[in-house]
C-alpha cells in the first residue's frame, strides 16, 4: 500500500542542523502552504499548545533503523527497538512534538518547543486538547529521562 502525503506548512527557524540537544531557545514559524487559505487556522489561537506532525526530510534513508540499537548509540543505555525511540532515523521518518503557540499572524504560527530544523515539511497541525492527553500517569525508563536532560535546555 502506498500512502501519499503533502505538506500543510513549512518550518522557518534558525536551526539548520538536526542535533540532539539544546532546542530550548528555538522559536519557530510554521508557515501555511499556499494551497490552504488563512481561514484554515481560524480559532487556533484559542489553544495554548499544538501537536505538530512533521517529516524528517533531511534524514539519510540509508541510516533508517528497522530493528534495535542503543538510544543515541550510547552504550550506557540498553538496546531497545526502533519503536521505543523518537529519533529521526526511523521508518517513515515522522516526527511529532507538542509545542506552545506563542501567537498567530495571518498564515504564520509562532511556536516554541518545536524540534524541527529550518525548512522541515509539516504534515499536520492539531490543537492539544486535555481530553486526548494520557489519563493515567506517564512512565518511562530511566535512560529516557537521562536522554532528555539537555534536550529542551537553552543553547550554551
PDB file of C-alpha atoms in Angstrom:
ATOM      1  CA  UNK A   1       0.000   0.000   0.000  1.00  0.00           C
ATOM      2  CA  UNK A   2       1.333   3.443  -0.920  1.00  0.00           C
ATOM      3  CA  UNK A   3       0.399   6.481   1.127  1.00  0.00           C
ATOM      4  CA  UNK A   4       0.948   9.924  -0.335  1.00  0.00           C
ATOM      5  CA  UNK A   5       1.173  12.912   1.989  1.00  0.00           C
ATOM      6  CA  UNK A   6       1.609  16.573   1.131  1.00  0.00           C
ATOM      7  CA  UNK A   7       2.919  19.281   3.476  1.00  0.00           C
ATOM      8  CA  UNK A   8       0.360  21.605   5.007  1.00  0.00           C
ATOM      9  CA  UNK A   9       3.085  24.024   6.156  1.00  0.00           C
ATOM     10  CA  UNK A  10       6.830  24.511   6.459  1.00  0.00           C
ATOM     11  CA  UNK A  11       9.078  25.350   9.411  1.00  0.00           C
ATOM     12  CA  UNK A  12      11.162  28.511   9.462  1.00  0.00           C
ATOM     13  CA  UNK A  13      13.721  28.919  12.246  1.00  0.00           C
ATOM     14  CA  UNK A  14      17.428  29.392  12.965  1.00  0.00           C
ATOM     15  CA  UNK A  15      18.256  25.681  13.336  1.00  0.00           C
ATOM     16  CA  UNK A  16      19.928  24.324  10.195  1.00  0.00           C
ATOM     17  CA  UNK A  17      21.227  21.013  11.577  1.00  0.00           C
ATOM     18  CA  UNK A  18      19.413  18.224  13.380  1.00  0.00           C
ATOM     19  CA  UNK A  19      21.269  17.886  16.669  1.00  0.00           C
ATOM     20  CA  UNK A  20      20.219  16.029  19.787  1.00  0.00           C
ATOM     21  CA  UNK A  21      20.087  18.797  22.395  1.00  0.00           C
ATOM     22  CA  UNK A  22      19.540  22.475  23.190  1.00  0.00           C
ATOM     23  CA  UNK A  23      16.215  23.132  21.486  1.00  0.00           C
ATOM     24  CA  UNK A  24      15.021  25.321  24.380  1.00  0.00           C
ATOM     25  CA  UNK A  25      15.637  28.737  22.852  1.00  0.00           C
ATOM     26  CA  UNK A  26      14.365  27.965  19.358  1.00  0.00           C
ATOM     27  CA  UNK A  27      11.292  29.905  18.265  1.00  0.00           C
ATOM     28  CA  UNK A  28       9.857  28.624  15.008  1.00  0.00           C
ATOM     29  CA  UNK A  29       7.440  29.949  12.475  1.00  0.00           C
ATOM     30  CA  UNK A  30       5.078  27.438  10.916  1.00  0.00           C
ATOM     31  CA  UNK A  31       4.019  28.938   7.608  1.00  0.00           C
ATOM     32  CA  UNK A  32       0.910  27.528   5.983  1.00  0.00           C
ATOM     33  CA  UNK A  33       1.335  26.082   2.482  1.00  0.00           C
ATOM     34  CA  UNK A  34      -0.085  28.262  -0.309  1.00  0.00           C
ATOM     35  CA  UNK A  35      -2.877  25.787  -1.123  1.00  0.00           C
ATOM     36  CA  UNK A  36      -4.509  26.417   2.267  1.00  0.00           C
ATOM     37  CA  UNK A  37      -6.430  29.618   2.960  1.00  0.00           C
ATOM     38  CA  UNK A  38      -5.690  31.629   6.092  1.00  0.00           C
ATOM     39  CA  UNK A  39      -9.100  30.522   7.366  1.00  0.00           C
ATOM     40  CA  UNK A  40      -7.686  27.009   7.870  1.00  0.00           C
ATOM     41  CA  UNK A  41      -6.094  28.413  11.059  1.00  0.00           C
ATOM     42  CA  UNK A  42      -9.216  30.218  12.294  1.00  0.00           C
ATOM     43  CA  UNK A  43      -9.699  29.655  16.040  1.00  0.00           C
ATOM     44  CA  UNK A  44      -6.314  28.042  16.596  1.00  0.00           C
ATOM     45  CA  UNK A  45      -5.148  30.926  18.785  1.00  0.00           C
ATOM     46  CA  UNK A  46      -7.720  29.798  21.391  1.00  0.00           C
ATOM     47  CA  UNK A  47      -5.351  26.918  22.209  1.00  0.00           C
ATOM     48  CA  UNK A  48      -2.160  27.187  24.250  1.00  0.00           C
ATOM     49  CA  UNK A  49      -0.461  24.169  22.657  1.00  0.00           C
ATOM     50  CA  UNK A  50      -0.418  22.342  19.342  1.00  0.00           C
ATOM     51  CA  UNK A  51       0.723  18.943  18.112  1.00  0.00           C
ATOM     52  CA  UNK A  52       2.950  19.217  15.078  1.00  0.00           C
ATOM     53  CA  UNK A  53       3.450  16.206  12.806  1.00  0.00           C
ATOM     54  CA  UNK A  54       6.442  16.670  10.541  1.00  0.00           C
ATOM     55  CA  UNK A  55       8.660  14.806   8.109  1.00  0.00           C
ATOM     56  CA  UNK A  56      12.392  14.346   8.677  1.00  0.00           C
ATOM     57  CA  UNK A  57      13.135  15.226   5.047  1.00  0.00           C
ATOM     58  CA  UNK A  58      16.888  15.597   5.635  1.00  0.00           C
ATOM     59  CA  UNK A  59      17.262  12.165   7.275  1.00  0.00           C
ATOM     60  CA  UNK A  60      19.561   9.804   5.403  1.00  0.00           C
ATOM     61  CA  UNK A  61      17.425   6.861   4.173  1.00  0.00           C
ATOM     62  CA  UNK A  62      20.457   4.569   4.348  1.00  0.00           C
ATOM     63  CA  UNK A  63      20.516   5.088   8.145  1.00  0.00           C
ATOM     64  CA  UNK A  64      16.896   4.067   8.675  1.00  0.00           C
ATOM     65  CA  UNK A  65      16.641   1.696  11.629  1.00  0.00           C
ATOM     66  CA  UNK A  66      14.054  -1.079  11.402  1.00  0.00           C
ATOM     67  CA  UNK A  67      15.296  -3.133  14.339  1.00  0.00           C
ATOM     68  CA  UNK A  68      17.013  -2.082  17.571  1.00  0.00           C
ATOM     69  CA  UNK A  69      20.013  -0.148  18.839  1.00  0.00           C
ATOM     70  CA  UNK A  70      21.309   1.790  21.819  1.00  0.00           C
ATOM     71  CA  UNK A  71      19.496   5.154  22.114  1.00  0.00           C
ATOM     72  CA  UNK A  72      21.754   7.789  20.523  1.00  0.00           C
ATOM     73  CA  UNK A  73      24.238   4.914  20.127  1.00  0.00           C
ATOM     74  CA  UNK A  74      25.126   5.386  23.811  1.00  0.00           C
ATOM     75  CA  UNK A  75      26.406   2.021  25.112  1.00  0.00           C
ATOM     76  CA  UNK A  76      25.428   3.059  28.664  1.00  0.00           C
ATOM     77  CA  UNK A  77      21.771   2.769  27.684  1.00  0.00           C
ATOM     78  CA  UNK A  78      20.084  -0.535  26.836  1.00  0.00           C
ATOM     79  CA  UNK A  79      19.459  -1.781  23.326  1.00  0.00           C
ATOM     80  CA  UNK A  80      15.818  -1.027  22.526  1.00  0.00           C
ATOM     81  CA  UNK A  81      13.597  -1.361  19.477  1.00  0.00           C
ATOM     82  CA  UNK A  82      13.141   1.441  16.967  1.00  0.00           C
ATOM     83  CA  UNK A  83       9.593   1.999  18.233  1.00  0.00           C
ATOM     84  CA  UNK A  84      10.956   2.653  21.744  1.00  0.00           C
ATOM     85  CA  UNK A  85      12.954   5.629  20.353  1.00  0.00           C
ATOM     86  CA  UNK A  86      11.884   9.007  18.990  1.00  0.00           C
ATOM     87  CA  UNK A  87      14.870   9.634  16.690  1.00  0.00           C
ATOM     88  CA  UNK A  88      14.792  10.727  13.054  1.00  0.00           C
ATOM     89  CA  UNK A  89      16.248   7.515  11.606  1.00  0.00           C
ATOM     90  CA  UNK A  90      13.003   5.599  11.922  1.00  0.00           C
ATOM     91  CA  UNK A  91      10.675   4.030   9.373  1.00  0.00           C
ATOM     92  CA  UNK A  92       8.642   6.728   7.597  1.00  0.00           C
ATOM     93  CA  UNK A  93      10.798   9.491   9.161  1.00  0.00           C
ATOM     94  CA  UNK A  94       7.875  11.074  11.032  1.00  0.00           C
ATOM     95  CA  UNK A  95       8.281  13.446  13.958  1.00  0.00           C
ATOM     96  CA  UNK A  96       5.628  14.535  16.444  1.00  0.00           C
ATOM     97  CA  UNK A  97       6.067  17.271  19.017  1.00  0.00           C
ATOM     98  CA  UNK A  98       3.849  19.261  21.379  1.00  0.00           C
ATOM     99  CA  UNK A  99       4.604  22.985  21.035  1.00  0.00           C
ATOM    100  CA  UNK A 100       3.489  26.139  22.779  1.00  0.00           C
ATOM    101  CA  UNK A 101       1.595  28.500  20.496  1.00  0.00           C
ATOM    102  CA  UNK A 102       3.022  31.971  21.096  1.00  0.00           C
ATOM    103  CA  UNK A 103       0.914  33.835  18.543  1.00  0.00           C
ATOM    104  CA  UNK A 104      -0.645  33.704  15.115  1.00  0.00           C
ATOM    105  CA  UNK A 105      -0.081  36.311  12.420  1.00  0.00           C
ATOM    106  CA  UNK A 106      -2.166  35.581   9.345  1.00  0.00           C
ATOM    107  CA  UNK A 107      -0.871  32.362   7.800  1.00  0.00           C
ATOM    108  CA  UNK A 108       2.005  32.013  10.261  1.00  0.00           C
ATOM    109  CA  UNK A 109       2.088  30.349  13.673  1.00  0.00           C
ATOM    110  CA  UNK A 110       4.877  31.310  16.059  1.00  0.00           C
ATOM    111  CA  UNK A 111       5.729  28.419  18.381  1.00  0.00           C
ATOM    112  CA  UNK A 112       8.313  27.350  20.929  1.00  0.00           C
ATOM    113  CA  UNK A 113       9.361  23.816  21.664  1.00  0.00           C
ATOM    114  CA  UNK A 114       9.496  22.532  18.083  1.00  0.00           C
ATOM    115  CA  UNK A 115      12.472  20.258  17.449  1.00  0.00           C
ATOM    116  CA  UNK A 116      12.389  20.510  13.661  1.00  0.00           C
ATOM    117  CA  UNK A 117      15.010  22.244  11.536  1.00  0.00           C
ATOM    118  CA  UNK A 118      14.535  25.113   9.112  1.00  0.00           C
ATOM    119  CA  UNK A 119      12.579  24.097   6.005  1.00  0.00           C
ATOM    120  CA  UNK A 120      11.045  20.959   7.536  1.00  0.00           C
ATOM    121  CA  UNK A 121       7.719  19.999   5.931  1.00  0.00           C
ATOM    122  CA  UNK A 122       4.794  19.927   8.361  1.00  0.00           C
ATOM    123  CA  UNK A 123       2.267  17.183   7.625  1.00  0.00           C
ATOM    124  CA  UNK A 124      -0.387  18.137  10.164  1.00  0.00           C
ATOM    125  CA  UNK A 125      -1.209  20.679  12.861  1.00  0.00           C
ATOM    126  CA  UNK A 126      -3.580  19.676  15.656  1.00  0.00           C
ATOM    127  CA  UNK A 127      -4.706  21.517  18.777  1.00  0.00           C
ATOM    128  CA  UNK A 128      -3.776  19.898  22.078  1.00  0.00           C
ATOM    129  CA  UNK A 129      -6.952  19.056  23.936  1.00  0.00           C
ATOM    130  CA  UNK A 130      -6.864  17.839  27.532  1.00  0.00           C
ATOM    131  CA  UNK A 131      -9.256  15.021  26.624  1.00  0.00           C
ATOM    132  CA  UNK A 132      -6.639  13.484  24.321  1.00  0.00           C
ATOM    133  CA  UNK A 133      -3.766  13.612  26.822  1.00  0.00           C
ATOM    134  CA  UNK A 134      -2.931  10.471  28.811  1.00  0.00           C
ATOM    135  CA  UNK A 135      -5.459   9.870  31.549  1.00  0.00           C
ATOM    136  CA  UNK A 136      -3.044   7.764  33.564  1.00  0.00           C
ATOM    137  CA  UNK A 137       0.378   8.529  34.977  1.00  0.00           C
ATOM    138  CA  UNK A 138       3.073   8.514  32.291  1.00  0.00           C
ATOM    139  CA  UNK A 139       6.036   6.222  32.987  1.00  0.00           C
ATOM    140  CA  UNK A 140       9.345   5.867  31.170  1.00  0.00           C
ATOM    141  CA  UNK A 141      12.659   4.092  31.644  1.00  0.00           C
ATOM    142  CA  UNK A 142      15.477   5.849  33.496  1.00  0.00           C
ATOM    143  CA  UNK A 143      17.584   6.222  30.335  1.00  0.00           C
ATOM    144  CA  UNK A 144      14.808   8.249  28.646  1.00  0.00           C
ATOM    145  CA  UNK A 145      14.994  10.878  31.385  1.00  0.00           C
ATOM    146  CA  UNK A 146      18.779  10.965  31.047  1.00  0.00           C
ATOM    147  CA  UNK A 147      18.494  11.320  27.266  1.00  0.00           C
ATOM    148  CA  UNK A 148      16.170  14.331  27.667  1.00  0.00           C
ATOM    149  CA  UNK A 149      18.297  16.069  30.326  1.00  0.00           C
ATOM    150  CA  UNK A 150      19.646  18.711  27.905  1.00  0.00           C
ATOM    151  CA  UNK A 151      17.128  18.368  25.094  1.00  0.00           C
ATOM    152  CA  UNK A 152      14.991  21.405  25.940  1.00  0.00           C
ATOM    153  CA  UNK A 153      17.728  23.487  27.576  1.00  0.00           C
ATOM    154  CA  UNK A 154      18.759  26.766  26.031  1.00  0.00           C
ATOM    155  CA  UNK A 155      21.960  26.793  23.949  1.00  0.00           C
ATOM    156  CA  UNK A 156      25.162  27.064  25.894  1.00  0.00           C
TER     157      UNK A 156
END
